[in-house]
Amino acid sequence: MHHEQIYFKNREVAAFRLLDVLPIDSMMLEEWTVLATSYGGVPIAKIISNKLDANFDLMLSSKIMAENNEDCEIAIVTETEEVVIHEELAKSFEISLDFIFQKSKEIYEKQLSRTIKLYRKNEKISNIENKNVLLVDEGLNTGLTMMACIKTAINLGAKSVSVATPILPSATVPTIESIADDLYYVKKLDHFVFIDFYYDKLENIDFEDIKKF
């Protein structure tokens, strides 16, 4: 399927396009930890962390969906049990915060803690206290997962938190910029469809695949 909206052949190309917009030379003067914020972000984050000679890790999180709408993410819980809620949606669906926090706890205990065990043998995420952190994903939609990861990094004591992503909706830019130190992207779009739409080839990457990168 080819349409004029394809901006990236694949994740690797997207990563190199992203390297073009990152101030690599000045970044290299400091130490960085590069964290992927999704499985799909891993190959991109790996390329960037190699270039920066940085530590690499994956920040794990789970989506919490609205009960009456399985496609609608109303909150994100990260591996440090940080919960970020899409407040307008929660309001419009009349979902109580209690319900969301209870559901996050459940998802954390049933799913996320298991993934953490499998991925890093129960170790905590890399120590990022007083470190510069670059959070990387393959694209953003609402930015909710990224917001949760930014807050997690801040709470873990990061010195600075920046975000790099190949593509995102224009509407998400101010949201991310309001809490991150820097935001780097190749393309922002007013009418955003979904991430896969802008890649020629975006293979699904699941938990089993991330060990390969």
XYZ file of C-alpha atoms in Angstrom:
213
model
C 0.000 0.000 0.000
C 1.654 3.215 -1.124
C 0.273 6.622 -0.475
C 1.932 10.016 -0.406
C 1.819 10.001 3.370
C 4.577 7.442 3.833
C 7.503 9.205 5.465
C 9.647 6.297 6.628
C 10.541 3.067 4.916
C 10.965 1.284 8.250
C 12.125 1.852 11.835
C 15.790 1.890 10.871
C 15.301 4.686 8.357
C 13.192 6.570 10.903
C 15.996 6.230 13.456
C 18.550 7.740 11.071
C 16.181 10.567 10.163
C 15.794 11.211 13.883
C 19.571 11.257 14.339
C 19.625 14.098 11.796
C 17.464 16.294 14.028
C 19.195 15.411 17.318
C 22.033 17.762 18.382
C 24.349 14.754 18.578
C 27.603 16.695 18.965
C 26.482 18.685 21.959
C 24.687 15.671 23.434
C 27.907 13.656 23.203
C 29.491 16.048 25.701
C 27.308 14.505 28.388
C 26.300 11.042 29.477
C 22.895 9.800 28.397
C 20.543 6.967 29.163
C 18.270 6.143 26.234
C 14.979 4.507 27.155
C 12.544 3.006 24.657
C 8.946 3.629 25.756
C 7.403 0.751 23.783
C 8.485 -2.500 22.135
C 8.234 -0.786 18.759
C 10.521 1.960 20.021
C 13.294 -0.509 20.891
C 15.038 -0.793 17.471
C 15.005 3.008 17.071
C 16.227 3.635 20.623
C 19.008 1.066 20.152
C 20.369 2.853 17.061
C 20.287 6.198 18.878
C 21.880 4.843 22.050
C 24.718 3.316 20.016
C 25.343 6.647 18.338
C 25.374 8.452 21.706
C 27.377 5.704 23.343
C 24.624 5.669 25.961
C 23.082 3.168 28.323
C 19.995 1.549 26.872
C 16.903 0.248 28.640
C 13.193 -0.189 28.031
C 10.641 1.505 30.255
C 7.704 -0.858 30.547
C 4.097 0.281 30.833
C 0.549 -0.938 30.283
C -2.507 0.768 28.897
C -5.738 0.926 30.882
C -8.743 0.854 28.589
C -12.193 2.280 29.140
C -14.508 -0.531 30.190
C -17.152 0.201 27.590
C -14.648 0.896 24.833
C -11.730 -1.458 24.377
C -10.002 0.839 21.862
C -9.924 3.797 24.147
C -6.984 4.205 26.479
C -7.946 6.220 29.522
C -4.756 5.772 31.533
C -1.243 4.364 31.552
C 0.538 2.633 34.397
C 4.340 2.391 34.215
C 6.663 -0.092 35.842
C 7.185 2.193 38.844
C 3.387 2.234 39.330
C 3.140 5.790 38.059
C -0.398 6.333 36.723
C -1.252 9.024 34.179
C -4.904 9.573 33.314
C -6.457 11.034 30.184
C -8.704 13.288 32.224
C -11.026 14.565 29.496
C -11.805 11.015 28.400
C -12.319 9.800 31.943
C -14.762 12.664 32.451
C -16.614 12.115 29.204
C -16.998 8.405 29.962
C -17.853 9.250 33.580
C -15.169 6.920 34.868
C -14.201 7.495 38.475
C -10.580 7.974 39.466
C -11.033 5.233 42.043
C -11.945 2.806 39.285
C -8.893 3.838 37.256
C -6.471 3.504 40.168
C -7.923 0.161 41.156
C -7.722 -1.077 37.576
C -4.113 0.160 37.266
C -3.169 -1.716 40.409
C -4.779 -4.851 39.025
C -3.046 -4.551 35.646
C 0.253 -3.786 37.356
C 0.014 -6.852 39.581
C -1.328 -9.269 36.972
C 0.516 -8.241 33.821
C 3.170 -5.603 34.189
C 5.034 -7.089 37.151
C 5.235 -10.384 35.238
C 6.723 -8.657 32.207
C 9.251 -6.880 34.443
C 10.289 -10.240 35.927
C 10.734 -11.728 32.468
C 12.471 -8.754 30.919
C 14.960 -7.877 33.587
C 14.864 -10.717 36.094
C 13.009 -8.552 38.578
C 15.677 -5.868 38.568
C 14.496 -2.278 38.643
C 14.900 -0.124 35.557
C 18.422 1.369 35.071
C 19.326 3.893 37.714
C 18.749 7.273 36.079
C 19.253 9.491 39.101
C 21.031 12.688 38.000
C 21.298 11.307 34.453
C 20.178 12.845 31.189
C 17.384 10.689 29.833
C 16.229 10.456 26.222
C 12.875 8.717 25.815
C 12.343 7.235 22.355
C 9.298 5.831 20.579
C 8.353 4.914 16.994
C 5.646 7.591 16.962
C 3.125 9.153 19.329
C -0.648 9.234 19.169
C -2.168 10.884 22.210
C 1.204 11.038 23.944
C -0.304 9.476 27.070
C 2.301 6.695 27.350
C 5.080 9.212 26.770
C 3.666 11.543 29.434
C 3.624 8.652 31.895
C 7.218 7.755 31.022
C 8.358 11.384 31.380
C 6.755 11.591 34.822
C 8.341 8.276 35.788
C 11.791 9.497 34.724
C 11.317 12.751 36.657
C 10.263 10.829 39.766
C 13.279 8.544 39.414
C 15.445 11.648 39.764
C 16.606 12.223 36.179
C 18.670 15.363 35.660
C 16.926 16.099 32.358
C 14.257 14.327 30.328
C 14.051 14.708 26.554
C 11.845 12.972 24.003
C 12.683 11.817 20.468
C 10.132 10.355 18.074
C 9.951 10.264 14.273
C 6.328 11.350 13.983
C 3.525 12.763 16.115
C 0.303 14.774 15.913
C 0.739 18.556 16.188
C -1.748 18.561 19.061
C 0.542 16.344 21.136
C 3.546 18.682 20.805
C 2.575 21.268 23.481
C 1.515 18.495 25.857
C 4.942 16.858 25.691
C 6.832 20.162 25.630
C 5.077 21.238 28.807
C 6.864 18.589 30.873
C 9.924 17.474 28.872
C 13.125 19.488 28.601
C 13.380 18.951 24.843
C 11.284 17.330 22.136
C 12.844 16.157 18.882
C 10.814 14.907 15.936
C 11.110 14.530 12.171
C 7.502 15.301 11.301
C 4.411 16.654 13.037
C 0.995 16.448 11.409
C -2.265 18.295 12.002
C -4.401 15.423 10.740
C -2.843 12.355 12.252
C -4.179 8.936 11.307
C -2.165 6.336 13.217
C 1.520 5.510 13.408
C 1.579 2.561 10.958
C 0.092 4.778 8.265
C 3.365 6.714 7.953
C 5.702 3.756 7.703
C 6.042 1.610 4.600
C 6.874 -1.374 6.758
C 6.239 -1.523 10.474
C 6.458 -5.102 11.604
C 4.752 -5.862 14.844
C 7.305 -6.196 17.639
C 6.253 -8.157 20.672
C 7.926 -9.193 23.880
C 9.726 -12.142 22.301
C 11.224 -9.925 19.606
C 12.800 -7.293 21.806
C 15.522 -9.661 22.979
C 16.856 -9.719 19.399
C 17.814 -6.050 19.286
